[in-house]
XYZ file of C-alpha atoms in Angstrom:
167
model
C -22.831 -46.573 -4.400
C -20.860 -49.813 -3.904
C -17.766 -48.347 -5.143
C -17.462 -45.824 -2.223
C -18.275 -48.813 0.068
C -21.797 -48.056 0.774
C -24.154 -51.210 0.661
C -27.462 -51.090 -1.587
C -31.256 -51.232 0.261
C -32.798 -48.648 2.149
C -29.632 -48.086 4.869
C -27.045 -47.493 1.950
C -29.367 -44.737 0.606
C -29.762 -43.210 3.686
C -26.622 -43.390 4.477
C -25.633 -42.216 0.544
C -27.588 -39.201 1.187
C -26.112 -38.298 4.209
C -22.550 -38.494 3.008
C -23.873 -36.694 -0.207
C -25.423 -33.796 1.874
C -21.978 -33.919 4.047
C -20.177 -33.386 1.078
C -22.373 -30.670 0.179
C -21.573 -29.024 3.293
C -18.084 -29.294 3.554
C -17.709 -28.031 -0.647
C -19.634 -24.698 0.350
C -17.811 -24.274 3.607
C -14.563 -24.572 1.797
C -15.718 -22.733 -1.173
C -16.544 -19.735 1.493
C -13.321 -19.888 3.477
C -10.948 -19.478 -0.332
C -12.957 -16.516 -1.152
C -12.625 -15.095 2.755
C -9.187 -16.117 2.102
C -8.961 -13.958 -1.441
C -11.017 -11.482 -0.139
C -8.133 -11.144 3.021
C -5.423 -11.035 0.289
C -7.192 -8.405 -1.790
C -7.958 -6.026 1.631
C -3.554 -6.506 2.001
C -3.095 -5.818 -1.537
C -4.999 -2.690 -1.700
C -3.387 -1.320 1.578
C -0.377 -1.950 -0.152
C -1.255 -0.103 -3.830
C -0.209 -3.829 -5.036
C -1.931 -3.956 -8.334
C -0.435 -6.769 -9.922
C -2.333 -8.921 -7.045
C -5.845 -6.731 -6.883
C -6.131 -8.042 -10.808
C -4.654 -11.672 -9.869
C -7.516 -12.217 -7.489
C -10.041 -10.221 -9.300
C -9.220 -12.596 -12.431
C -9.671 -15.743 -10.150
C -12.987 -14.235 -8.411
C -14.052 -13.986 -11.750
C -12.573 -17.298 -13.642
C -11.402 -14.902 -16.182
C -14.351 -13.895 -17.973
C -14.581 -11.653 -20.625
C -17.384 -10.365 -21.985
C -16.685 -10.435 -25.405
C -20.275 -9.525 -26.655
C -19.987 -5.664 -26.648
C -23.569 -4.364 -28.145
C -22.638 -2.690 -31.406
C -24.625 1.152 -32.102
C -25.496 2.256 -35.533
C -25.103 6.001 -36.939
C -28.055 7.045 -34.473
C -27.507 5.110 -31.302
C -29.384 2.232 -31.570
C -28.203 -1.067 -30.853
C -27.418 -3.221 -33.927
C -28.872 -6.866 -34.018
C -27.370 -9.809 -35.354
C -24.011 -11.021 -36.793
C -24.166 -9.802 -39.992
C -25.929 -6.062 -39.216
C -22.334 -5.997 -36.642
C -20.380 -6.973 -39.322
C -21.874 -4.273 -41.196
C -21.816 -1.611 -39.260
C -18.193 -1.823 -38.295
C -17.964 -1.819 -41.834
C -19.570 1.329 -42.521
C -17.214 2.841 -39.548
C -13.797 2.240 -40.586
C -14.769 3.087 -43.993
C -15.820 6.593 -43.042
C -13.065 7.005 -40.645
C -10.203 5.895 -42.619
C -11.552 7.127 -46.131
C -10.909 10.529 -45.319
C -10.165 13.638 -47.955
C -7.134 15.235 -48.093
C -6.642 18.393 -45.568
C -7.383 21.555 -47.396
C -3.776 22.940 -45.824
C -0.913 20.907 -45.179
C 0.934 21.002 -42.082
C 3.922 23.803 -41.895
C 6.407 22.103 -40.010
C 9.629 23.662 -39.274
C 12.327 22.538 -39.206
C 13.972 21.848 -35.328
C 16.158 24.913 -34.327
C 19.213 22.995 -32.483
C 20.143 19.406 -33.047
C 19.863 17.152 -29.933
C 23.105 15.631 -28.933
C 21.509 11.549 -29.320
C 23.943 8.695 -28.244
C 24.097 5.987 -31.804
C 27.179 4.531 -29.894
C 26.260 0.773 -29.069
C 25.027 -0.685 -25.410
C 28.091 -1.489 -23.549
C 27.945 -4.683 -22.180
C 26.748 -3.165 -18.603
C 23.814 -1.617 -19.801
C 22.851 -5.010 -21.961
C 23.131 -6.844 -18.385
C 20.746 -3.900 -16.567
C 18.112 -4.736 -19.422
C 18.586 -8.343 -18.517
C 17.932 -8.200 -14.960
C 15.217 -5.806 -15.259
C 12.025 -7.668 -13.620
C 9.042 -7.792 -15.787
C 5.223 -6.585 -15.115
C 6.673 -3.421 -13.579
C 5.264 -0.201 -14.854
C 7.204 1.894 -17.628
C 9.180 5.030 -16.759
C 8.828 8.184 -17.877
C 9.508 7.284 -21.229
C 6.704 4.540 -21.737
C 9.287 1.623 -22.284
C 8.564 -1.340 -20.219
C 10.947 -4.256 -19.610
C 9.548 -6.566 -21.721
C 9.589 -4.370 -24.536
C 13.472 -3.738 -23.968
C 13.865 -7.095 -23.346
C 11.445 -8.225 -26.476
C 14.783 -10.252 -29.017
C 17.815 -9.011 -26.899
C 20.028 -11.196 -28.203
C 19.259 -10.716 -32.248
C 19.167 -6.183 -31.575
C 22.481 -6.098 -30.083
C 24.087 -8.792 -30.947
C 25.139 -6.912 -34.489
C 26.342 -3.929 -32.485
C 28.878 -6.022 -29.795
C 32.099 -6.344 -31.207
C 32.009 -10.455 -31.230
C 30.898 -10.257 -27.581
C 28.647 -12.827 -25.807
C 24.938 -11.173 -25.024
């Protein structure tokens, strides 16, 4: 108690207490005003259809827990018990679902009836320097590619295609 420059006897405790139960106080009023404040920034986010943010906060609200015990069912439904029944039973899954037979018929695929005209020509420099600036956690387009993935060793996939040109 000395250390925060309260005296010892029966004042200092009383007055120890009372900062303590200040302290208290002033922790859960602050604690209550950041979530008011998250709560503000998640009621802006959502009139916005800003989902990046709505899981930001969520994350924090939650300190990023994951629940990473998932209950495990066997054959019937029931829930498995213990490490090594899990271990088990995932087991016994991917043995029956990758151990497959053969299909009685193979697939008749024909062959495509017109060849699409596909660009093989390299990226000019101007579409290497679009990919650059693309901005990342944006959702893919139509095709599914996201930035990152377009972006994932830029330098090393077209470096071989540039005719000695800086990427």
């Amino acid at each position: 108690m000395e250390e925060w420059g309260i005296e010892g006897g029966e004042e200092g405790k009383s007055r120890y207490s009372c900062v303590g139960g200040e302290l208290w106080r002033t922790t859960k009023t602050d604690k209550r005003d950041y979530i008011e404040k998250l709560a503000d920034e998640t009621e802006k986010a959502a009139r916005k259809n800003d989902l990046k943010t709505l899981y930001k906060v969520n994350k924090q609200l939650n300190n990023g827990f994951k629940n990473s015990d998932v209950p495990v069912k066997d054959v019937n439904g029931n829930v498995v018990e213990g490490e090594a029944a899990k271990l088990q039973r995932w087991r016994e899954h991917f043995e029956s679902v990758l151990n497959r037979p053969d299909p009685p018929q193979l697939a008749d695929i024909q062959p495509a009836a017109i060849d699409l005209d596909i660009c093989t020509d390299p990226p000019s420099l101007e579409e290497v320097t679009a990919i650059k600036t693309m901005k990342r956690g944006k959702a893919p387009g139509a095709d599914g590619i996201t930035a990152e993935m377009l972006k994932a060793d830029l330098a090393n996939f077209y470096s071989p295609f540039q005719d000695n040109t800086m990427v």
